[in-house]
Structure formats: C-alpha cells, structure tokens
mmCIF file of C-alpha atoms in Angstrom:
data_model
loop_
_atom_site.group_PDB
_atom_site.id
_atom_site.type_symbol
_atom_site.label_atom_id
_atom_site.label_comp_id
_atom_site.label_asym_id
_atom_site.label_seq_id
_atom_site.Cartn_x
_atom_site.Cartn_y
_atom_site.Cartn_z
ATOM 1 C CA MET A 23 -62.827 143.459 -150.586
ATOM 2 C CA ALA A 24 -63.434 144.361 -146.914
ATOM 3 C CA THR A 25 -66.615 142.294 -147.158
ATOM 4 C CA ASN A 26 -64.719 139.280 -148.342
ATOM 5 C CA LEU A 27 -61.997 139.638 -145.625
ATOM 6 C CA VAL A 28 -64.723 139.880 -142.957
ATOM 7 C CA ASN A 29 -66.495 136.757 -144.385
ATOM 8 C CA LEU A 30 -63.113 134.851 -144.471
ATOM 9 C CA SER A 31 -62.273 135.984 -140.952
ATOM 10 C CA ASN A 32 -65.790 134.852 -139.624
ATOM 11 C CA GLU A 33 -65.380 131.439 -141.577
ATOM 12 C CA LEU A 34 -61.907 130.833 -140.019
ATOM 13 C CA ALA A 35 -63.253 131.695 -136.521
ATOM 14 C CA GLY A 36 -66.166 129.317 -137.046
ATOM 15 C CA ALA A 37 -63.749 126.554 -138.039
ATOM 16 C CA VAL A 38 -61.671 127.231 -134.813
ATOM 17 C CA GLU A 39 -64.717 127.188 -132.694
ATOM 18 C CA ARG A 40 -66.135 123.797 -134.168
ATOM 19 C CA ALA A 41 -62.717 122.248 -133.875
ATOM 20 C CA ALA A 42 -62.170 123.329 -130.197
ATOM 21 C CA ALA A 43 -65.155 121.122 -129.312
ATOM 22 C CA SER A 44 -62.790 118.174 -129.982
ATOM 23 C CA ILE A 45 -59.425 119.555 -128.501
ATOM 24 C CA VAL A 46 -58.250 119.151 -125.016
ATOM 25 C CA ALA A 47 -55.386 120.738 -122.990
ATOM 26 C CA VAL A 48 -52.834 118.210 -121.850
ATOM 27 C CA HIS A 49 -50.770 118.607 -118.619
ATOM 28 C CA ALA A 50 -48.188 115.847 -118.712
ATOM 29 C CA ARG A 51 -44.889 117.725 -118.182
ATOM 30 C CA ARG A 52 -43.650 120.462 -115.899
ATOM 31 C CA GLY A 53 -44.151 123.967 -116.680
ATOM 32 C CA ILE A 54 -45.987 124.720 -119.982
ATOM 33 C CA GLY A 55 -48.702 122.285 -121.171
ATOM 34 C CA SER A 56 -49.584 121.094 -124.688
ATOM 35 C CA SER A 57 -52.808 120.331 -126.518
ATOM 36 C CA GLY A 58 -54.518 117.089 -127.761
ATOM 37 C CA ILE A 59 -57.124 115.858 -130.230
ATOM 38 C CA VAL A 60 -60.061 113.397 -129.427
ATOM 39 C CA TRP A 61 -59.139 110.547 -131.872
ATOM 40 C CA ARG A 62 -61.366 107.824 -130.933
ATOM 41 C CA ASP A 63 -64.074 107.603 -128.034
ATOM 42 C CA ASN A 64 -61.902 107.888 -124.984
ATOM 43 C CA LEU A 65 -58.479 107.951 -126.690
ATOM 44 C CA ILE A 66 -56.696 111.357 -127.113
ATOM 45 C CA LEU A 67 -53.874 111.915 -129.670
ATOM 46 C CA THR A 68 -51.191 114.293 -128.691
ATOM 47 C CA SER A 69 -47.506 115.041 -129.073
ATOM 48 C CA SER A 70 -44.908 112.709 -127.655
ATOM 49 C CA GLU A 71 -42.749 115.625 -127.019
ATOM 50 C CA GLY A 72 -45.288 117.046 -124.604
ATOM 51 C CA VAL A 73 -45.588 113.863 -122.484
ATOM 52 C CA ARG A 74 -43.051 113.470 -119.761
ATOM 53 C CA VAL A 75 -44.846 111.250 -117.389
ATOM 54 C CA ASP A 76 -46.933 107.979 -117.693
ATOM 55 C CA ASP A 77 -49.620 108.610 -114.959
ATOM 56 C CA GLY A 78 -51.227 111.485 -113.344
ATOM 57 C CA ILE A 79 -51.848 113.169 -116.533
ATOM 58 C CA LYS A 80 -54.401 115.886 -116.373
ATOM 59 C CA LEU A 81 -56.881 116.850 -119.380
ATOM 60 C CA LEU A 82 -59.030 120.116 -119.408
ATOM 61 C CA LEU A 83 -61.907 118.987 -121.585
ATOM 62 C CA PRO A 84 -63.803 121.263 -124.034
ATOM 63 C CA ASP A 85 -66.647 121.701 -121.505
ATOM 64 C CA GLY A 86 -64.260 123.168 -119.052
ATOM 65 C CA SER A 87 -64.075 120.111 -116.590
ATOM 66 C CA LEU A 88 -60.818 118.377 -115.574
ATOM 67 C CA THR A 89 -60.148 114.800 -115.824
ATOM 68 C CA THR A 90 -57.232 112.431 -115.741
ATOM 69 C CA ALA A 91 -55.556 110.236 -118.248
ATOM 70 C CA ARG A 92 -52.927 107.560 -118.636
ATOM 71 C CA LEU A 93 -50.367 106.995 -121.395
ATOM 72 C CA ARG A 94 -51.405 104.253 -123.620
ATOM 73 C CA GLY A 95 -48.309 104.376 -125.718
ATOM 74 C CA ARG A 96 -45.856 106.930 -127.306
ATOM 75 C CA ASP A 97 -43.530 107.012 -130.322
ATOM 76 C CA SER A 98 -40.784 109.825 -130.508
ATOM 77 C CA GLY A 99 -40.009 108.759 -133.943
ATOM 78 C CA THR A 100 -43.235 110.280 -135.254
ATOM 79 C CA ASP A 101 -43.886 112.594 -132.213
ATOM 80 C CA LEU A 102 -47.030 110.877 -131.531
ATOM 81 C CA ALA A 103 -48.582 109.736 -128.114
ATOM 82 C CA VAL A 104 -51.962 108.098 -127.206
ATOM 83 C CA LEU A 105 -53.677 108.988 -123.856
ATOM 84 C CA GLU A 106 -56.723 107.048 -122.461
ATOM 85 C CA THR A 107 -59.363 108.822 -120.409
ATOM 86 C CA GLU A 108 -62.552 107.615 -118.851
ATOM 87 C CA ALA A 109 -64.315 110.895 -119.787
ATOM 88 C CA ALA A 110 -67.418 110.201 -121.940
ATOM 89 C CA GLY A 111 -69.082 112.148 -124.778
ATOM 90 C CA LEU A 112 -65.995 113.131 -126.463
ATOM 91 C CA ARG A 113 -66.355 113.874 -130.280
ATOM 92 C CA PRO A 114 -63.537 112.965 -132.705
ATOM 93 C CA LEU A 115 -62.554 115.444 -135.554
ATOM 94 C CA GLU A 116 -63.225 114.652 -139.304
ATOM 95 C CA PHE A 117 -60.158 114.313 -141.385
ATOM 96 C CA ALA A 118 -59.361 115.921 -144.555
ATOM 97 C CA ALA A 119 -58.105 113.690 -147.340
ATOM 98 C CA ASP A 120 -54.293 113.521 -147.555
ATOM 99 C CA SER A 121 -54.623 113.684 -151.374
ATOM 100 C CA ALA A 122 -56.324 117.236 -151.205
ATOM 101 C CA LEU A 123 -53.386 118.782 -149.378
ATOM 102 C CA LYS A 124 -51.373 121.261 -151.567
ATOM 103 C CA PRO A 125 -48.741 123.887 -150.949
ATOM 104 C CA GLY A 126 -50.308 127.371 -150.539
ATOM 105 C CA GLN A 127 -53.512 126.222 -148.884
ATOM 106 C CA LEU A 128 -54.662 128.205 -145.864
ATOM 107 C CA ALA A 129 -54.099 126.382 -142.525
ATOM 108 C CA LEU A 130 -55.060 126.758 -138.930
ATOM 109 C CA ALA A 131 -53.333 125.455 -135.846
ATOM 110 C CA VAL A 132 -55.915 124.991 -132.999
ATOM 111 C CA GLY A 133 -55.169 123.924 -129.309
ATOM 112 C CA ARG A 134 -56.385 124.643 -125.824
ATOM 113 C CA THR A 135 -54.774 126.008 -122.724
ATOM 114 C CA GLY A 136 -56.140 125.934 -118.999
ATOM 115 C CA ASN A 137 -56.053 129.646 -118.791
ATOM 116 C CA THR A 138 -57.274 131.064 -122.057
ATOM 117 C CA GLY A 139 -59.299 128.181 -123.604
ATOM 118 C CA PRO A 140 -59.057 127.692 -127.343
ATOM 119 C CA ILE A 141 -56.080 129.338 -128.982
ATOM 120 C CA ALA A 142 -55.300 129.344 -132.696
ATOM 121 C CA SER A 143 -52.675 130.436 -135.180
ATOM 122 C CA PHE A 144 -52.989 131.083 -138.906
ATOM 123 C CA GLY A 145 -50.741 130.399 -141.801
ATOM 124 C CA ILE A 146 -50.438 128.178 -144.895
ATOM 125 C CA ILE A 147 -49.206 124.697 -145.972
ATOM 126 C CA SER A 148 -45.693 125.413 -147.153
ATOM 127 C CA GLY A 149 -44.830 121.929 -148.484
ATOM 128 C CA VAL A 150 -46.338 118.494 -149.243
ATOM 129 C CA SER A 151 -44.290 115.617 -150.534
ATOM 130 C CA GLY A 152 -43.849 111.888 -150.148
ATOM 131 C CA GLU A 153 -42.272 110.052 -147.257
ATOM 132 C CA TRP A 154 -39.782 111.702 -144.838
ATOM 133 C CA LYS A 155 -37.592 109.958 -142.646
ATOM 134 C CA THR A 156 -37.364 111.730 -139.100
ATOM 135 C CA TRP A 157 -34.006 112.107 -137.420
ATOM 136 C CA ARG A 158 -35.470 109.989 -134.719
ATOM 137 C CA GLY A 159 -36.120 107.064 -136.932
ATOM 138 C CA GLY A 160 -39.764 107.400 -137.716
ATOM 139 C CA LYS A 161 -41.439 107.720 -141.098
ATOM 140 C CA ILE A 162 -43.936 110.550 -141.743
ATOM 141 C CA ASP A 163 -46.090 110.013 -144.811
ATOM 142 C CA PRO A 164 -46.893 112.274 -146.472
ATOM 143 C CA PHE A 165 -44.648 115.011 -145.497
ATOM 144 C CA VAL A 166 -46.617 118.135 -144.692
ATOM 145 C CA ARG A 167 -44.921 121.333 -143.347
ATOM 146 C CA LEU A 168 -46.801 124.257 -142.169
ATOM 147 C CA ASP A 169 -45.660 127.802 -142.368
ATOM 148 C CA ILE A 170 -47.494 128.913 -139.105
ATOM 149 C CA SER A 171 -46.490 130.154 -135.736
ATOM 150 C CA ALA A 172 -46.948 127.279 -133.295
ATOM 151 C CA TYR A 173 -46.725 128.456 -129.731
ATOM 152 C CA PRO A 174 -45.538 125.505 -127.351
ATOM 153 C CA THR A 175 -49.128 124.922 -126.062
ATOM 154 C CA LEU A 176 -50.219 124.385 -129.647
ATOM 155 C CA SER A 177 -48.162 121.316 -129.942
ATOM 156 C CA GLY A 178 -50.306 118.258 -130.175
ATOM 157 C CA GLY A 179 -53.250 120.261 -131.291
ATOM 158 C CA ALA A 180 -55.079 120.141 -134.570
ATOM 159 C CA ALA A 181 -53.960 121.469 -137.980
ATOM 160 C CA LEU A 182 -56.953 122.229 -139.992
ATOM 161 C CA ASP A 183 -57.783 123.341 -143.586
ATOM 162 C CA ALA A 184 -59.852 126.452 -144.176
ATOM 163 C CA GLY A 185 -62.969 124.337 -144.053
ATOM 164 C CA GLY A 186 -62.144 123.098 -140.578
ATOM 165 C CA HIS A 187 -61.323 119.619 -141.456
ATOM 166 C CA LEU A 188 -58.438 117.957 -139.689
ATOM 167 C CA ILE A 189 -55.098 117.904 -141.662
ATOM 168 C CA GLY A 190 -53.195 116.241 -138.887
ATOM 169 C CA LEU A 191 -51.544 116.598 -135.459
ATOM 170 C CA VAL A 192 -49.388 119.782 -134.897
ATOM 171 C CA SER A 193 -45.894 118.735 -134.205
ATOM 172 C CA THR A 194 -43.175 120.880 -133.055
ATOM 173 C CA GLY A 195 -40.879 117.951 -131.795
ATOM 174 C CA LEU A 196 -39.798 116.713 -135.163
ATOM 175 C CA SER A 197 -37.599 119.902 -136.167
ATOM 176 C CA ARG A 198 -36.160 122.814 -134.275
ATOM 177 C CA SER A 199 -37.039 125.248 -137.126
ATOM 178 C CA SER A 200 -40.165 123.801 -138.752
ATOM 179 C CA VAL A 201 -43.772 122.962 -137.764
ATOM 180 C CA PHE A 202 -45.293 119.701 -139.299
ATOM 181 C CA ALA A 203 -48.646 118.130 -139.651
ATOM 182 C CA VAL A 204 -48.696 114.419 -138.930
ATOM 183 C CA THR A 205 -51.424 113.234 -141.203
ATOM 184 C CA ARG A 206 -53.969 110.530 -141.151
ATOM 185 C CA ALA A 207 -51.868 107.997 -142.876
ATOM 186 C CA THR A 208 -49.090 108.110 -140.266
ATOM 187 C CA ILE A 209 -51.699 108.445 -137.465
ATOM 188 C CA ASP A 210 -53.543 105.437 -138.461
ATOM 189 C CA ARG A 211 -50.385 103.423 -138.938
ATOM 190 C CA ILE A 212 -48.670 104.525 -135.764
ATOM 191 C CA ALA A 213 -51.342 105.405 -133.354
ATOM 192 C CA GLY A 214 -53.164 101.997 -134.042
ATOM 193 C CA LYS A 215 -50.002 100.195 -132.754
ATOM 194 C CA LEU A 216 -49.490 102.500 -129.665
ATOM 195 C CA SER A 217 -53.098 101.900 -128.673
ATOM 196 C CA GLN A 218 -52.804 98.194 -128.990
ATOM 197 C CA GLN A 219 -49.163 97.387 -127.867
ATOM 198 C CA GLY A 220 -48.067 100.717 -126.392
ATOM 199 C CA TYR A 221 -44.858 101.129 -128.586
ATOM 200 C CA VAL A 222 -43.718 100.984 -132.140
ATOM 201 C CA SER A 223 -41.210 98.183 -132.763
ATOM 202 C CA ARG A 224 -38.360 99.360 -135.286
ATOM 203 C CA GLY A 225 -35.560 97.032 -136.555
ATOM 204 C CA PHE A 226 -31.962 98.133 -135.622
ATOM 205 C CA LEU A 227 -28.575 97.022 -136.764
ATOM 206 C CA GLY A 228 -26.273 99.596 -134.965
ATOM 207 C CA VAL A 229 -24.290 100.756 -137.981
ATOM 208 C CA VAL A 230 -22.917 103.892 -139.485
ATOM 209 C CA LEU A 231 -23.308 103.807 -143.228
ATOM 210 C CA GLN A 232 -21.778 105.145 -146.565
ATOM 211 C CA PRO A 233 -23.052 104.670 -150.098
ATOM 212 C CA VAL A 234 -20.304 103.419 -152.352
ATOM 213 C CA ALA A 235 -20.177 102.485 -156.125
ATOM 214 C CA LEU A 236 -19.561 98.984 -156.849
ATOM 215 C CA PRO A 237 -16.607 97.661 -158.974
ATOM 216 C CA PRO A 238 -17.636 97.284 -162.682
ATOM 217 C CA ASP A 239 -17.489 93.530 -162.402
ATOM 218 C CA MET A 240 -19.754 93.423 -159.508
ATOM 219 C CA LYS A 241 -22.196 95.838 -161.087
ATOM 220 C CA ASP A 242 -22.895 93.376 -163.750
ATOM 221 C CA LYS A 243 -22.895 90.327 -161.626
ATOM 222 C CA LEU A 244 -25.140 91.812 -158.867
ATOM 223 C CA GLY A 245 -27.307 93.982 -161.088
ATOM 224 C CA GLN A 246 -26.922 97.192 -159.174
ATOM 225 C CA ASP A 247 -24.608 100.108 -159.298
ATOM 226 C CA SER A 248 -24.018 100.619 -155.502
ATOM 227 C CA GLY A 249 -24.079 99.301 -152.161
ATOM 228 C CA ILE A 250 -23.713 100.552 -148.505
ATOM 229 C CA MET A 251 -20.275 100.439 -146.673
ATOM 230 C CA LEU A 252 -20.119 99.962 -142.960
ATOM 231 C CA LEU A 253 -18.065 102.658 -141.515
ATOM 232 C CA GLY A 254 -18.916 102.171 -137.913
ATOM 233 C CA ILE A 255 -20.381 99.240 -135.969
ATOM 234 C CA GLU A 256 -21.928 99.474 -132.449
ATOM 235 C CA PRO A 257 -20.029 97.175 -130.099
ATOM 236 C CA GLN A 258 -22.283 94.138 -129.158
ATOM 237 C CA GLY A 259 -25.023 95.537 -131.421
ATOM 238 C CA PRO A 260 -26.961 93.258 -133.934
ATOM 239 C CA ALA A 261 -24.601 93.853 -136.673
ATOM 240 C CA ALA A 262 -21.518 93.052 -134.622
ATOM 241 C CA VAL A 263 -23.101 90.010 -133.116
ATOM 242 C CA GLY A 264 -24.205 88.756 -136.610
ATOM 243 C CA GLY A 265 -20.466 88.911 -137.818
ATOM 244 C CA LEU A 266 -20.474 92.072 -139.852
ATOM 245 C CA ILE A 267 -17.228 93.986 -139.902
ATOM 246 C CA LEU A 268 -15.938 97.357 -140.898
ATOM 247 C CA GLY A 269 -15.588 97.769 -144.608
ATOM 248 C CA ASP A 270 -18.232 95.261 -145.396
ATOM 249 C CA VAL A 271 -20.657 96.459 -148.240
ATOM 250 C CA LEU A 272 -24.203 95.526 -147.801
ATOM 251 C CA ILE A 273 -25.774 94.580 -151.130
ATOM 252 C CA ALA A 274 -29.126 93.121 -150.188
ATOM 253 C CA ALA A 275 -31.271 91.695 -147.599
ATOM 254 C CA VAL A 276 -32.943 88.324 -148.084
ATOM 255 C CA VAL A 277 -36.130 87.296 -146.393
ATOM 256 C CA ASP A 278 -38.019 84.084 -147.278
ATOM 257 C CA GLY A 279 -36.350 84.079 -150.701
ATOM 258 C CA ALA A 280 -37.312 87.670 -151.403
ATOM 259 C CA VAL A 281 -34.387 89.926 -152.191
ATOM 260 C CA HIS A 282 -34.406 93.420 -151.031
ATOM 261 C CA PRO A 283 -31.620 95.486 -152.844
ATOM 262 C CA LEU A 284 -29.738 97.738 -150.491
ATOM 263 C CA ALA A 285 -28.095 100.437 -152.739
ATOM 264 C CA GLN A 286 -28.585 103.434 -150.637
ATOM 265 C CA PRO A 287 -28.809 103.970 -146.849
ATOM 266 C CA GLU A 288 -32.424 104.950 -147.243
ATOM 267 C CA ALA A 289 -33.192 101.470 -148.521
ATOM 268 C CA LEU A 290 -32.001 99.864 -145.301
ATOM 269 C CA ALA A 291 -33.774 102.360 -143.223
ATOM 270 C CA ASP A 292 -37.008 101.491 -145.078
ATOM 271 C CA PHE A 293 -36.262 97.759 -144.793
ATOM 272 C CA LEU A 294 -35.625 97.951 -140.974
ATOM 273 C CA GLU A 295 -38.877 100.075 -140.590
ATOM 274 C CA HIS A 296 -40.841 97.063 -141.793
ATOM 275 C CA THR A 297 -38.886 94.427 -140.150
ATOM 276 C CA PRO A 298 -39.720 93.319 -136.570
ATOM 277 C CA ALA A 299 -37.127 92.981 -133.906
ATOM 278 C CA GLY A 300 -36.066 89.417 -133.343
ATOM 279 C CA GLN A 301 -36.323 88.374 -136.967
ATOM 280 C CA THR A 302 -33.335 86.877 -138.491
ATOM 281 C CA VAL A 303 -32.202 88.240 -142.000
ATOM 282 C CA LYS A 304 -29.788 87.078 -144.451
ATOM 283 C CA PHE A 305 -27.572 90.010 -145.549
ATOM 284 C CA ARG A 306 -25.601 89.731 -148.783
ATOM 285 C CA VAL A 307 -22.209 91.258 -148.327
ATOM 286 C CA LEU A 308 -19.429 92.262 -150.400
ATOM 287 C CA ARG A 309 -16.178 91.485 -148.310
ATOM 288 C CA ALA A 310 -12.733 91.748 -149.855
ATOM 289 C CA GLY A 311 -14.204 91.174 -153.402
ATOM 290 C CA VAL A 312 -16.119 88.169 -152.342
ATOM 291 C CA VAL A 313 -19.933 88.109 -151.998
ATOM 292 C CA GLN A 314 -21.132 86.102 -148.936
ATOM 293 C CA ASP A 315 -24.324 85.776 -146.867
ATOM 294 C CA LEU A 316 -24.500 86.429 -143.189
ATOM 295 C CA ASP A 317 -27.471 85.658 -140.874
ATOM 296 C CA VAL A 318 -28.094 88.662 -138.528
ATOM 297 C CA ARG A 319 -30.746 88.749 -135.998
ATOM 298 C CA ILE A 320 -32.419 92.204 -136.064
ATOM 299 C CA GLY A 321 -32.519 94.234 -132.843
ATOM 300 C CA GLU A 322 -34.917 96.791 -131.675
ATOM 301 C CA ARG A 323 -34.130 100.560 -132.236
ATOM 302 C CA PRO A 324 -33.221 101.857 -128.651
ATOM 303 C CA SER A 325 -34.921 105.074 -127.608
ATOM 304 C CA ARG A 326 -34.667 107.449 -124.711
ATOM 305 C CA ARG A 327 -38.413 107.136 -124.453
ATOM 306 C CA ARG A 328 -40.632 105.155 -126.629
#
C-alpha cells in the first residue's frame, strides 16, 4: 500500500514537472499574478479575469527568463484571454480528449509564480456534463467542474489528468464558489476568434424574459406548448428599436426561411450565441392574441471588458 502511494506521488510530481515546462507566470494586474498555458507557438492562453491591462504585460517563462506580451484578445464570457509574445521555443501542452473526462478522476491544477516557480494543487473532477451558459453570457462545452483548491495564482494555469494531459484552463472567474476547467472544445472555438479578431461577438436583444404556457388554441396552431414573454426591455436597445413591447411573447426566430422555435429563454440565448451582431432577424411574436412578425436588428452584447 505504501509503495503504491509513493509511486502515485512520484507519478503526479512527474506530471507537474512535465507540464510546468509549458506554463508561464502572468503579470497583468496589480498585486497578485496569475498563470498561463503555452497554446500555440508564441500565443499564451490565460484567464480573462487575471488580465487588467492591454500592454506592458510581463511573463515569466519556464526557463526563468522574463519577457513582455500584449493582449491579443479576451472574452469574459468564457474567462479566456490570448496573449502574444515574441519569445521563441515555447512548447504547447497535449490535450486530453474531452470524451474521456469522468467525475471522480484525479485532477491536478498547475501554475507558476515569480517567487516559487511551479505550483500545484490536487483533487478530482467533480462534475462533467453538457453545455453550460455562464452568468456572463458565454457558453462552456462541456461543463467540467473541479473539486480542487485553486489559489489565485493558479487561475489561468493548466488542469491536468493523472497522466499529465491537459484537461483545460483553470478558471476561478466563472463562479465565486467553484473551479472550472475550460476544455479544448471551448478553447478552440473561442481562443481561435480571439487570436484572429480580438473579441467574440455575441448577439444581444436587451430583454428580460419569462417562459409562459401558450393558450390551447395557439399550442395547436404554432406546434409548441410555450413561448417567452418580455417582462423588461432596455430603452433604446435592439428589441425596443425593433418594435418589441412589454408583454410580447416570442414564439420563434426566422432566418433565411429557417424557423428556430423559442419555447424557453435558453433557446433564445443559444440562438443569439450563434447570431452575429448587425444581422436582421424576423421574430414571430404573439401580441394580444395575434401572431405577427417583426424585423429586429441584433445588437452586440455589451461587456465591461471583452
């Protein structure tokens, strides 16, 4: 038994040591720093929460040298940011397959600080499920929660499986009480856009919603049991400008003849996630018992910092 524990301990320490060769310390906010993962060549992936400046960012590299970086793009909705550095010879980490992740598996969080070098924390994957909509409007897929002690400097570091493969980026900015791993599927989808255009465009209507059951005659006519009522509309927001009013019940969105049913608020959120700002969408609305179509130009979701 003791021998097995020693072997496990040595294997985990080895996994941390190997991963540390691809993890940097990031100094992009006052006070405490965070960590970053070598993603591609001269691109560093880190936590958006840990980046408070655009220029003058300092990186401590695995070889102990200091270099500078600039912000290539950030997305607070998924807590991802991409930094660009001129440092050469950086080695990306190898990802684990998202499909192999299961609750109960051992997990490591690995980061780097300027004072102590590599740091690590140990725990398990406590939850794995499908898509999760963050409170900041982003989408994480799959949802992977870690039961792990993540010190502030570990944010933006690497979440690893027991074999040292990269599960994803350690995020402490998506919840006040939980630690998440932002995995490859989300990283590929979001970080790719950040590296190319610097931000992620998300559709925005400016409404407060509540699901409601449709009247029996409308259920048969429209082929769905519920819609989403507008309980609040932002003044001068896209919905208000497009003619939507309080009490309207959204039934569907129609784009190029394709009908997207809107039976729940989550359906609208998913539709806006994939609809670029500036596109005009025909919304099918139930108003005072009458179904009508209104053309609304989608806005861009505001953010305190992209």
